[in-house]
Short mmCIF file of C-alpha atoms and ligand atoms in Angstrom, two decimals:
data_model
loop_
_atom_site.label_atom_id
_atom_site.label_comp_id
_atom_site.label_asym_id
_atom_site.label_seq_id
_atom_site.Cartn_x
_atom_site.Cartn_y
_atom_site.Cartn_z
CA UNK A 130 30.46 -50.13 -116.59
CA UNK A 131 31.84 -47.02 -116.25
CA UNK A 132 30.10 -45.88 -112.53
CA UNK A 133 30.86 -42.28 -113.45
CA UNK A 134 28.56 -42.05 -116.42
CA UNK A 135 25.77 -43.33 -114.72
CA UNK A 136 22.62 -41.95 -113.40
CA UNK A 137 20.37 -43.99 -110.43
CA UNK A 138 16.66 -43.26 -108.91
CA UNK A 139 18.63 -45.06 -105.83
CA UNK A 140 22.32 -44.38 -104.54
CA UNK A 141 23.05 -46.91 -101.36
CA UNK A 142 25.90 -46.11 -99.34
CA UNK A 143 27.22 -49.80 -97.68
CA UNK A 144 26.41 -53.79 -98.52
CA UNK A 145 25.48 -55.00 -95.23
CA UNK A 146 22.12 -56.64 -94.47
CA UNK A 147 20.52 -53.13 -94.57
CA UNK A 148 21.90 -51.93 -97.49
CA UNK A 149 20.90 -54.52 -99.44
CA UNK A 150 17.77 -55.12 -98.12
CA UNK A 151 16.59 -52.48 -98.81
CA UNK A 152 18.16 -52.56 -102.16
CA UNK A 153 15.96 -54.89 -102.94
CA UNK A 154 12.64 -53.70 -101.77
CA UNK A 155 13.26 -50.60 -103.61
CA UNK A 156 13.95 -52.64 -107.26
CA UNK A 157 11.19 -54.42 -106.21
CA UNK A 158 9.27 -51.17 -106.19
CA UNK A 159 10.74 -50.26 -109.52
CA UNK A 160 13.95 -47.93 -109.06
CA UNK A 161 17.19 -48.56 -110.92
CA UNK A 162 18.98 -48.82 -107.69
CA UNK A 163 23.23 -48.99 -106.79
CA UNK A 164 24.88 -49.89 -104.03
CA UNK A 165 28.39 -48.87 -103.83
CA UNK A 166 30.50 -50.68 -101.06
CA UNK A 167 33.75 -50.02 -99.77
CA UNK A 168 35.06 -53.71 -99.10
CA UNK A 169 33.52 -56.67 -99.73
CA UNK A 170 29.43 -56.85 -99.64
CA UNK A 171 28.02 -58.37 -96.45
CA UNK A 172 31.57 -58.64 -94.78
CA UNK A 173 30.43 -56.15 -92.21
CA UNK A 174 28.62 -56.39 -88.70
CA UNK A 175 25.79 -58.48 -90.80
CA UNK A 176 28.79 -61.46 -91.67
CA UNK A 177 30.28 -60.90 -88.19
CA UNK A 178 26.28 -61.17 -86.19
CA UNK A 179 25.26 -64.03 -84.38
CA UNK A 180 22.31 -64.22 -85.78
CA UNK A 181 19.55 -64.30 -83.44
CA UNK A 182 16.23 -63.20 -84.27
CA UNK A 183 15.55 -61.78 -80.30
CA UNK A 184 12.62 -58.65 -79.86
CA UNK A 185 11.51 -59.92 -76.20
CA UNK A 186 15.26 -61.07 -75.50
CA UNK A 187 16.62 -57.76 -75.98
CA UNK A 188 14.78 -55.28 -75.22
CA UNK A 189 15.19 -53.09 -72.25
CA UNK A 190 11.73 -52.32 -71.92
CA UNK A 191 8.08 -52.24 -73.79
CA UNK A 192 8.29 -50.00 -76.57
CA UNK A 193 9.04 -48.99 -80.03
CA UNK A 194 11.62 -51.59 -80.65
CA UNK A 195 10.06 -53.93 -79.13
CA UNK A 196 6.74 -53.42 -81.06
CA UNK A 197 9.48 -52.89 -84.49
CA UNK A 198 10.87 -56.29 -83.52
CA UNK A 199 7.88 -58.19 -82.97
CA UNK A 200 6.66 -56.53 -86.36
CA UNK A 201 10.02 -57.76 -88.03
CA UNK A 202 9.78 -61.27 -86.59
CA UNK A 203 6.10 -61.67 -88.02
CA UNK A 204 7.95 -60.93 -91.64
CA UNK A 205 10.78 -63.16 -90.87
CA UNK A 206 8.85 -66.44 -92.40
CA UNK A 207 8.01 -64.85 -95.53
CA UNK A 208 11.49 -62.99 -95.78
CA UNK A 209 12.93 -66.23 -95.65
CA UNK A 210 10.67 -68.03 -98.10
CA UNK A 211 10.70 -65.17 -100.38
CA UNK A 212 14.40 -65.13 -100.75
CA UNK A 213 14.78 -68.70 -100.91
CA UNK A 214 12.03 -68.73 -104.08
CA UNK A 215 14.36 -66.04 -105.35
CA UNK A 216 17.40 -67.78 -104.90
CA UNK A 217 17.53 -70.82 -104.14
CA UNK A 218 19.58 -69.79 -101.10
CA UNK A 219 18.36 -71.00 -97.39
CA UNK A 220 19.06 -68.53 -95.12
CA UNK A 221 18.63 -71.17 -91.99
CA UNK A 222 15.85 -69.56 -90.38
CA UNK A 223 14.66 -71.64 -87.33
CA UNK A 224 11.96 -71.12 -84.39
CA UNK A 225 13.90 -72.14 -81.79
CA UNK A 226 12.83 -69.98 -78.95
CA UNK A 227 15.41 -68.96 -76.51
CA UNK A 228 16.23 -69.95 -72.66
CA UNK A 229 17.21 -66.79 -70.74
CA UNK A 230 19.05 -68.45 -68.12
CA UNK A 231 18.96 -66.87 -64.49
CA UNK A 232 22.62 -67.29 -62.64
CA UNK A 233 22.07 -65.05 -59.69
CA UNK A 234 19.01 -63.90 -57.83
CA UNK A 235 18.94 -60.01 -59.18
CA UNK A 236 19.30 -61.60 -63.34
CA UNK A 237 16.12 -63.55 -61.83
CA UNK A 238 13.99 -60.87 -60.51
CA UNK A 239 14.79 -59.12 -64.25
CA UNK A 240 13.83 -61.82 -66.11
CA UNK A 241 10.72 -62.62 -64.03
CA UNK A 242 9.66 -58.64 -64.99
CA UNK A 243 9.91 -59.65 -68.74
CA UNK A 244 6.79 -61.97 -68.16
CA UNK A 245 4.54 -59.21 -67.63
CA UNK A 246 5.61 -57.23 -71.17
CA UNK A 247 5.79 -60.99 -72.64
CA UNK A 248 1.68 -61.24 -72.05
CA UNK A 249 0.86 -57.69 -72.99
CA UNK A 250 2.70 -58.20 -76.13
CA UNK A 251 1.23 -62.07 -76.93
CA UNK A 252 4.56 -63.37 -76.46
CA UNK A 253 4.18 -67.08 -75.68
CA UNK A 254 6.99 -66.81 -72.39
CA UNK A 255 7.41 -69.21 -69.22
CA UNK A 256 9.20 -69.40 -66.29
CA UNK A 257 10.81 -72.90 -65.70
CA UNK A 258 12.49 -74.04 -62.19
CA UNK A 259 15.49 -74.85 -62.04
CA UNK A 260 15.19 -78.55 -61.76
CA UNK A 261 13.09 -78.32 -65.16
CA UNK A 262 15.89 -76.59 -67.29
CA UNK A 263 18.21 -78.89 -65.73
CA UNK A 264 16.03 -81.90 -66.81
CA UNK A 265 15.50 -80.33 -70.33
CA UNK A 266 19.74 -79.56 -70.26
CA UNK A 267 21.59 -81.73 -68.42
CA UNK A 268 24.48 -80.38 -69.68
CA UNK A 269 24.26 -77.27 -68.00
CA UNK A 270 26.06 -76.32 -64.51
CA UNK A 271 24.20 -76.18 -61.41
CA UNK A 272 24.18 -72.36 -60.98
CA UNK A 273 20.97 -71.97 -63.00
CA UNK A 274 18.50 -70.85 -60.71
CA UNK A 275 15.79 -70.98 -63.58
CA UNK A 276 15.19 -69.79 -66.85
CA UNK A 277 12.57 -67.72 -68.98
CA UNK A 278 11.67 -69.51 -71.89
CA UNK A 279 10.56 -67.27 -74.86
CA UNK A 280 8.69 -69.17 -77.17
CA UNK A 281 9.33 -66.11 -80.08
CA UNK A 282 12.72 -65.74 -80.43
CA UNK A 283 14.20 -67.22 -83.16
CA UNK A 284 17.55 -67.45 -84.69
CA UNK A 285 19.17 -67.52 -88.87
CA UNK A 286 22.34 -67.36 -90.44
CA UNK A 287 23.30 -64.15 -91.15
CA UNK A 288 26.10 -65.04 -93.23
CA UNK A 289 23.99 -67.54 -95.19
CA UNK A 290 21.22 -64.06 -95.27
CA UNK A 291 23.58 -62.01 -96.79
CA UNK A 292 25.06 -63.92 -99.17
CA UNK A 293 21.36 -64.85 -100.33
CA UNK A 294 20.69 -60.58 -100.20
CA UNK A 295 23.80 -60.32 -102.83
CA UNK A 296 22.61 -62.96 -105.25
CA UNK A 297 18.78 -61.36 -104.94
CA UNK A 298 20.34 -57.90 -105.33
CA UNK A 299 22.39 -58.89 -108.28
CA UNK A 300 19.44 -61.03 -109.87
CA UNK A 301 16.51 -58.64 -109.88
CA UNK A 302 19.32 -56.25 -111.52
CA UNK A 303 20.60 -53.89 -108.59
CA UNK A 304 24.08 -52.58 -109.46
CA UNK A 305 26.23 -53.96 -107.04
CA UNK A 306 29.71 -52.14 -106.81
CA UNK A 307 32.68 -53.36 -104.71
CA UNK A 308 35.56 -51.71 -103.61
CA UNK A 309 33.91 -48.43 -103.85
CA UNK A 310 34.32 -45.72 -100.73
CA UNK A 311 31.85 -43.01 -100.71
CA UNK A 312 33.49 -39.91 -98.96
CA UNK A 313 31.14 -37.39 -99.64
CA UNK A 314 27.13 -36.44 -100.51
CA UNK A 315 27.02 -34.53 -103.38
CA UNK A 316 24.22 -31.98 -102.35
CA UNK A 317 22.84 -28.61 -104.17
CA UNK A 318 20.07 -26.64 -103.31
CA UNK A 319 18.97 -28.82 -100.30
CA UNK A 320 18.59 -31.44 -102.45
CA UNK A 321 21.01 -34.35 -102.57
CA UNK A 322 22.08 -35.43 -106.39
CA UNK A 323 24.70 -38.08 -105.93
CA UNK A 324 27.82 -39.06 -104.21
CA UNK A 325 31.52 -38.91 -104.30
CA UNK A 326 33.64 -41.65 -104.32
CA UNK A 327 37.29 -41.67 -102.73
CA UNK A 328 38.48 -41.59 -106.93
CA UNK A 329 37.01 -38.82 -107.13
CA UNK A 330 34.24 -40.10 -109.35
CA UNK A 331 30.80 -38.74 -109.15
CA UNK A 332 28.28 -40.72 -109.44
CA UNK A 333 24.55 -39.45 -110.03
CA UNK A 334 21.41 -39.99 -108.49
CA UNK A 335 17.86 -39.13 -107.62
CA UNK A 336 18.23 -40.33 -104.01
CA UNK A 337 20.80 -41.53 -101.77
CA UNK A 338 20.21 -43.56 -98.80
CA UNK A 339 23.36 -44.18 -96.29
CA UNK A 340 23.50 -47.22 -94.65
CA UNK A 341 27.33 -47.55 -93.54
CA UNK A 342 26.63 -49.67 -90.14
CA UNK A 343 28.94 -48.23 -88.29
CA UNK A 344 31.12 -45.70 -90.11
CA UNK A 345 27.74 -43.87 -91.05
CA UNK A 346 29.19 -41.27 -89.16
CA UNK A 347 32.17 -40.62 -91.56
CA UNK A 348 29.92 -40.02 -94.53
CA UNK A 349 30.69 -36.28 -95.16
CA UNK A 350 28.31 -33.81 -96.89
CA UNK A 351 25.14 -34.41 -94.29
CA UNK A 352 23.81 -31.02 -92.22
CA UNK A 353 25.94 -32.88 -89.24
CA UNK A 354 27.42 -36.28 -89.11
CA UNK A 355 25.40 -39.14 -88.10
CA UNK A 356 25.96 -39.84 -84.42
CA UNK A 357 26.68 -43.45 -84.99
CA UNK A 358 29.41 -45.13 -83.22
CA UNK A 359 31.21 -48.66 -83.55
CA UNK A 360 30.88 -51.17 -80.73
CA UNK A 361 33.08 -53.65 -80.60
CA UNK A 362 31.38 -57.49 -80.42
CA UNK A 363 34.46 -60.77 -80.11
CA UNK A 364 32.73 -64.05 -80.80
CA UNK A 365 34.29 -67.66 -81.29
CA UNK A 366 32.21 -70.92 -83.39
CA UNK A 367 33.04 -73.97 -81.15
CA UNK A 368 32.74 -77.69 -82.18
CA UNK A 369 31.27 -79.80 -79.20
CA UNK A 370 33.57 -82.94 -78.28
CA UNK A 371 30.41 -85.29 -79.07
CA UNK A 372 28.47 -84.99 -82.59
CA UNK A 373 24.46 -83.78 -81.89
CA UNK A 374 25.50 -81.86 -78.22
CA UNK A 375 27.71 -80.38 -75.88
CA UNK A 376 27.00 -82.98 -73.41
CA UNK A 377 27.23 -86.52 -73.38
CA UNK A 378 24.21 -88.45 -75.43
CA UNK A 379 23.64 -89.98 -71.83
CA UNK A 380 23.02 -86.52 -70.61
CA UNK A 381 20.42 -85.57 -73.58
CA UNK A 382 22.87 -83.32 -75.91
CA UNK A 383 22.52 -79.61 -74.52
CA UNK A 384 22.36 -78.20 -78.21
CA UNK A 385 20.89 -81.30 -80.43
CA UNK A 386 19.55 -80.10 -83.33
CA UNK A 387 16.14 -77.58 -83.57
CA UNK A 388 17.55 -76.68 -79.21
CA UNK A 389 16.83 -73.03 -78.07
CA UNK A 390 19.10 -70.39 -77.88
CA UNK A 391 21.18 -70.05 -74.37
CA UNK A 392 21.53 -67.27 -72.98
CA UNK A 393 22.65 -65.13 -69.97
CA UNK A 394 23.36 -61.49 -69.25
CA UNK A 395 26.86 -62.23 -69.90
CA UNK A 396 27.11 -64.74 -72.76
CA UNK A 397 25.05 -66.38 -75.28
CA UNK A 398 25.52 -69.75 -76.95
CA UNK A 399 23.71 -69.73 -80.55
CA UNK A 400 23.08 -73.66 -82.33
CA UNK A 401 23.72 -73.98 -86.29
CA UNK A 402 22.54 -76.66 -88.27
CA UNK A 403 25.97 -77.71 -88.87
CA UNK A 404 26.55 -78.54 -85.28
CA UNK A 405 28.78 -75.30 -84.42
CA UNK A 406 27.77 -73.17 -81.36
CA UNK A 407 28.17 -69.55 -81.64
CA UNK A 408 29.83 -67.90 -78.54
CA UNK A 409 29.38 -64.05 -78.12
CA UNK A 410 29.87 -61.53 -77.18
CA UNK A 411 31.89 -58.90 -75.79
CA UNK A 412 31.03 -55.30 -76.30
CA UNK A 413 33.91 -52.56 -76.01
CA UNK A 414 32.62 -48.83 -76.92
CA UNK A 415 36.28 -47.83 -78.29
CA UNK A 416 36.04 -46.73 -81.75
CA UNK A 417 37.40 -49.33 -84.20
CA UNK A 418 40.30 -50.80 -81.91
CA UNK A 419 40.58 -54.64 -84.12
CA UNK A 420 39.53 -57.67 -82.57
CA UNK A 421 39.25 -60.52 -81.22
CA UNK A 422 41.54 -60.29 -77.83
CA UNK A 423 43.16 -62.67 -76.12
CA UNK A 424 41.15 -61.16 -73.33
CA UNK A 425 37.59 -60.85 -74.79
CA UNK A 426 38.03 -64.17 -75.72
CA UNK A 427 39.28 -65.53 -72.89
CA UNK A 428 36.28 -64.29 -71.14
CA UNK A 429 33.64 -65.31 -73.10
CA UNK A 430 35.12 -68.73 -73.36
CA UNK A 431 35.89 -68.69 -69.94
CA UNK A 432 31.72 -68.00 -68.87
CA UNK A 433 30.86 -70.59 -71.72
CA UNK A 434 32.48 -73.63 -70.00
CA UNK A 435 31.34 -72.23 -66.77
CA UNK A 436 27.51 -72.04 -68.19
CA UNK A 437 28.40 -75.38 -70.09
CA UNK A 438 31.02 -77.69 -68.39
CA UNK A 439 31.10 -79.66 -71.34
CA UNK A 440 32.73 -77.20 -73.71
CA UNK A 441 36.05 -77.68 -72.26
CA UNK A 442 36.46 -80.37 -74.43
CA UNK A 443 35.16 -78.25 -77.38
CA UNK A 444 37.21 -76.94 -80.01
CA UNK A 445 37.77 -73.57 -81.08
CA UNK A 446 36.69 -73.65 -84.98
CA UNK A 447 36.55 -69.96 -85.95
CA UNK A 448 37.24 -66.60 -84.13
CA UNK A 449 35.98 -63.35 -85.41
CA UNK A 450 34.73 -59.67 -84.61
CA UNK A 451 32.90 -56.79 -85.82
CA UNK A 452 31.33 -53.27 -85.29
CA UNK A 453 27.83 -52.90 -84.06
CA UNK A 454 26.33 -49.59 -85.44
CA UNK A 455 25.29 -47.91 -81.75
CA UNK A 456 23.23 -44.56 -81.96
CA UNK A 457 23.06 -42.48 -78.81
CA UNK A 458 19.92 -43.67 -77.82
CA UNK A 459 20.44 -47.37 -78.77
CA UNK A 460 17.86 -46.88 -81.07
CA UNK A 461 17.88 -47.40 -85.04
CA UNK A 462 17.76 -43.99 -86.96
CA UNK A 463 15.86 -44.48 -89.97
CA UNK A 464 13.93 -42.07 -92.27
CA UNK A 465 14.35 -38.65 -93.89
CA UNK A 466 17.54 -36.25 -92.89
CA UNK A 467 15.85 -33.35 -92.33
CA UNK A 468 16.53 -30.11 -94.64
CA UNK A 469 18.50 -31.97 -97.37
CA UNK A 470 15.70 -33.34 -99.57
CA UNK A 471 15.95 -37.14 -100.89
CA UNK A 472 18.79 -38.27 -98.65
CA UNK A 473 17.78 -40.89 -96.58
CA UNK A 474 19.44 -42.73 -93.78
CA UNK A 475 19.02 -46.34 -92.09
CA UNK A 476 21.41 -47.69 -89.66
CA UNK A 477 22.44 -47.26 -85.94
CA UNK A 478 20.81 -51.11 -85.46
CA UNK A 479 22.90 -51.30 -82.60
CA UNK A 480 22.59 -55.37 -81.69
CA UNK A 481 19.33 -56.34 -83.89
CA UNK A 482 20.49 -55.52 -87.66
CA UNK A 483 19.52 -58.91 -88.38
CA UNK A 484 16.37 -58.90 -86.55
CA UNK A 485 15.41 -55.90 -87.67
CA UNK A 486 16.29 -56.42 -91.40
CA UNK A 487 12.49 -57.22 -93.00
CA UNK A 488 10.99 -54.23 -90.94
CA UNK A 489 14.01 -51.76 -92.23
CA UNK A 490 13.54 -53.23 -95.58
CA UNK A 491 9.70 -53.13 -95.65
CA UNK A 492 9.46 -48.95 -94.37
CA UNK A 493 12.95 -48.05 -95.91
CA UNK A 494 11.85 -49.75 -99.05
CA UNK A 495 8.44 -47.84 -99.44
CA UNK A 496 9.64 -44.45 -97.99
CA UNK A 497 12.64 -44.10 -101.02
CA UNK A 498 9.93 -45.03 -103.89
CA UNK A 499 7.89 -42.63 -102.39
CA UNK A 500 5.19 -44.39 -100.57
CA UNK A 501 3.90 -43.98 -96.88
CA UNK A 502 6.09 -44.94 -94.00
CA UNK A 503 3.72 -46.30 -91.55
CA UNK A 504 5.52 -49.21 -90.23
CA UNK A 505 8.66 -46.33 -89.43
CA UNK A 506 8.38 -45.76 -85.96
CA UNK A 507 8.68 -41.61 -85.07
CA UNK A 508 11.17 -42.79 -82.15
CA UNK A 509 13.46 -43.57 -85.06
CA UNK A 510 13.56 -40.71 -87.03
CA UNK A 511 16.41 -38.50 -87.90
CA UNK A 512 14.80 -35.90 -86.75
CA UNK A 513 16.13 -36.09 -82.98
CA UNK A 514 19.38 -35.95 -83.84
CA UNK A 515 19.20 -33.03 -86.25
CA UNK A 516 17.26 -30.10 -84.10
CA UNK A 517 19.07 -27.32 -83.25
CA UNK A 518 19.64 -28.67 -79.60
CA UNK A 519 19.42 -32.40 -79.63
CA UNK A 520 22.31 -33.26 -77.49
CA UNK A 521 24.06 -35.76 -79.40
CA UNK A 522 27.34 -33.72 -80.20
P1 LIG B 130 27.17 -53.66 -91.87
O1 LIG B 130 26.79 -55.08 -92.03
O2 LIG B 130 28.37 -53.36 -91.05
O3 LIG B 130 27.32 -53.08 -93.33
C1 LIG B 130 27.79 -51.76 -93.57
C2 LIG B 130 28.60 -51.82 -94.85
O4 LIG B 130 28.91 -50.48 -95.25
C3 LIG B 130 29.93 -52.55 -94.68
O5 LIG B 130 30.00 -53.59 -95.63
C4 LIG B 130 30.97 -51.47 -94.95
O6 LIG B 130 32.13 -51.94 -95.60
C5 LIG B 130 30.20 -50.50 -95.84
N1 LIG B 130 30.73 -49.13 -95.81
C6 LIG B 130 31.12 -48.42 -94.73
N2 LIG B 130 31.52 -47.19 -95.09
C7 LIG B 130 31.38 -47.12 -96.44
C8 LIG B 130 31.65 -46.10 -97.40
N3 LIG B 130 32.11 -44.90 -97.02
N4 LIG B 130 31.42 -46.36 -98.70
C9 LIG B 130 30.94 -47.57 -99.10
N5 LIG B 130 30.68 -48.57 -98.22
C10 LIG B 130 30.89 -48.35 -96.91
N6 LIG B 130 22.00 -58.49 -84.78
C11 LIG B 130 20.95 -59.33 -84.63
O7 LIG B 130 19.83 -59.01 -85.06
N7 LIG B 130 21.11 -60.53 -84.02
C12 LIG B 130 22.31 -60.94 -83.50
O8 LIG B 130 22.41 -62.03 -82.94
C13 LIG B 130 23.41 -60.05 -83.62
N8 LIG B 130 24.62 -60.43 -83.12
C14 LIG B 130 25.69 -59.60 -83.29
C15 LIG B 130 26.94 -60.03 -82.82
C16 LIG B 130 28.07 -59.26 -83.08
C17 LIG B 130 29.41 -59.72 -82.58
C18 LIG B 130 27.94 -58.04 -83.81
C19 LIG B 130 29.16 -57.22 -84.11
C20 LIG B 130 26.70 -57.61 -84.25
C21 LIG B 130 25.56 -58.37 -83.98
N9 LIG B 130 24.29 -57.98 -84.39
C22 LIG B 130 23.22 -58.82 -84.28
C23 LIG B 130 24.05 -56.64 -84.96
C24 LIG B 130 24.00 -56.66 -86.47
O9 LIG B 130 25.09 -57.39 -86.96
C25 LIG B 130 24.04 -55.23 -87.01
O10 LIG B 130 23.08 -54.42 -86.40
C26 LIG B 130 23.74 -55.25 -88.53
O11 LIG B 130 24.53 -56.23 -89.16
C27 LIG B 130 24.02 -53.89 -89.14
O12 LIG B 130 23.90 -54.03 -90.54
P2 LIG B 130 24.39 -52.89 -91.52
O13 LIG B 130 24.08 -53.32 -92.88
O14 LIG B 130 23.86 -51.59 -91.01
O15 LIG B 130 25.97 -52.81 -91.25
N1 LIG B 131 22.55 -59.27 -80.55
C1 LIG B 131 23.72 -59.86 -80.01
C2 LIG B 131 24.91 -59.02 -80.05
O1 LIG B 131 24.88 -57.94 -80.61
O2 LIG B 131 25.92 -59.43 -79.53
#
């Protein structure tokens, strides 16, 4: 197919989880749709995540991403089934829940504050002593002073989720295009009609929504450029020395299969059904310096065998990193751009792409066919980052 000659309702900028998500709810609302990717699709922060599925986890505070991730989690089941039905792909979605482990009194005191937002919001959360999560995880090292469980945090694969994305994408007839750089919005009139493509192809379209992760911000031909910036997240896959857990099958098995998430403030240790555990992750705010380090990893492998004794003996399987799409605000920008009609943006996900991928999908979906946007929450529009004075530049 000759991309030139072509003319879409739907123009999306970027293959990652979002991209293609949304790809999909908008085919599934009826528009021809393309997505035109620069690399290869889903080899962005979406292959590079680890997958957790975390609202209460990681959120700073009640509010509207905490209410957007709760929404997002309730999806999750049905996101899951749905693409499975679709595709026969399992995307290794599992209710887990999550330990947030408390190593020092002040991580304590924070974690017992997330109790009170936990029952406002219906979130089934409990503190356990330390003796308890010692009991339930023998494996781990004495400095646990306790630990919040939170019974609705979850965790997927987010390279099995993309990969199933692609194959849904490509099957309900979304034109999926691969080593394709968009450098520019083609816009007349305030009114956005295609894109241009580092060729210098043009390629056509009705709408265009960019969702670049996190070189949004070098899409040219918006009002401004998107204030999105890459942080950097090192992570390593370890294989424990005994098959089922970290620890010895004496000691229970800290991560047998179906075990909660671990985490810290410093480090979090992710189970797959294949028996891996996910270590991550650093976070480095210097534009796109590569990864991993031989110091980010030596770090967070260093505070995994000091959270987990046991992992000494584990091996090192796989070693990756990637770019987090981080917004000024932390927040995800999603909606409208103001003043340039039909060009759409969703990104700036920050640390909860994957979490947040049904909920982006479900509003981003409905607002480019040209439905409401209800379930878009105002603190994630544009809009703030497009006044005349809004601080971000
Ligand atoms: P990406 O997946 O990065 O996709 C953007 C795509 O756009 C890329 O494929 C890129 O090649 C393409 N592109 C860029 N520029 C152009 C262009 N000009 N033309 C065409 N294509 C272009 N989230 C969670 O919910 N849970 C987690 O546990 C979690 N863990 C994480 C751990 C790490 C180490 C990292 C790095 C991220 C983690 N995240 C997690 C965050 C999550 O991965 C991101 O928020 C999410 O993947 C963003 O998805 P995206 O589709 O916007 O970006
Ligand atoms: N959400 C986990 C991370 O971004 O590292």
């Amino acid at each position: 197919m000759v991309l030139s000659r072509n003319q879409f309702d739907l123009v999306i900028v970027g293959a990652g989880a979002i991209g293609l998500s949304v790809a999909r709810a908008a085919r599934a609302h009826g528009l021809s749709v393309a997505v035109l990717e620069r690399g290869t699709a889903g080899r962005g922060a979406s292959w590079a995540a680890a997958g957790m599925l975390s609202p209460l986890g990681e959120a700073l505070e009640p509010g509207p991403f905490l209410r957007f991730g709760l929404h997002s989690l309730d999806l999750w089941p049905d996101f899951a089934r749905g693409l499975a039905e679709e595709t026969g792909e399992e995307v290794e979605y599992r209710e887990c829940g999550k330990l947030r482990l408390a190593l020092s009194e002040s991580e304590e005191e924070r974690l017992r504050g997330r109790l009170a937002w936990a029952r406002e919001h219906d979130v089934p959360a409990q503190w356990l002593e330390a003796e308890e999560v010692r009991r339930g995880h023998p494996g781990l090292a004495p400095v646990v002073r306790g630990a919040l469980f939170l019974g609705r945090d979850f965790r997927v694969d987010n390279r099995r989720l993309v990969h199933a994305l692609r194959v849904a994408c490509v099957n309900q007839g979304v034109q999926l295009f691969e080593g394709c750089e968009v450098t520019t919005l083609l816009t007349a009139d305030d009114r956005v009609h295609g894109v241009q493509l580092s060729t210098g192809e043009g390629v056509g379209a009705g709408r265009v929504l960019v969702a670049a992760g996190a070189w949004s911000g070098q899409v040219a031909g918006l009002p401004r450029p998107l204030p999105v910036r890459p942080i950097r997240g090192e992570m390593a896959a370890l294989r424990p020395a005994s098959p089922g857990g970290v620890a010895s099958p004496q000691g229970g098995g800290l991560h047998p299969l179906g075990g909660p998430v671990l985490e810290s403030e410093r480090l979090y240790l992710v189970p797959r059904d294949d028996g891996r555990i996910l270590v991550g992750a650093t976070e480095t705010d210097t534009g796109f310096d590569p990864g991993p380090t031989v110091g980010g990893l030596r770090r967070i492998l260093a505070e995994a065998s000091a959270m987990v004794p046991a992992l000494e003996a584990a091996l090192v399987e796989e070693v990756w990193s990637g770019f987090r799409p981080g917004s000024p605000d932390g927040m995800p920008i999603l909606g409208q751009i103001p003043g340039v009609r039909d060009l759409f943006v969703a990104t700036g996900h920050y640390r909860n792409g994957i979490l947040l991928t049904p909920a982006t999908a479900e509003g981003m979906g409905k607002l480019v066919a040209g439905e409401d946007a209800r379930h878009l929450p105002e603190a994630f529009l544009p809009d703030r980052f497009f006044g005349p004075d809004d601080g971000s530049h």
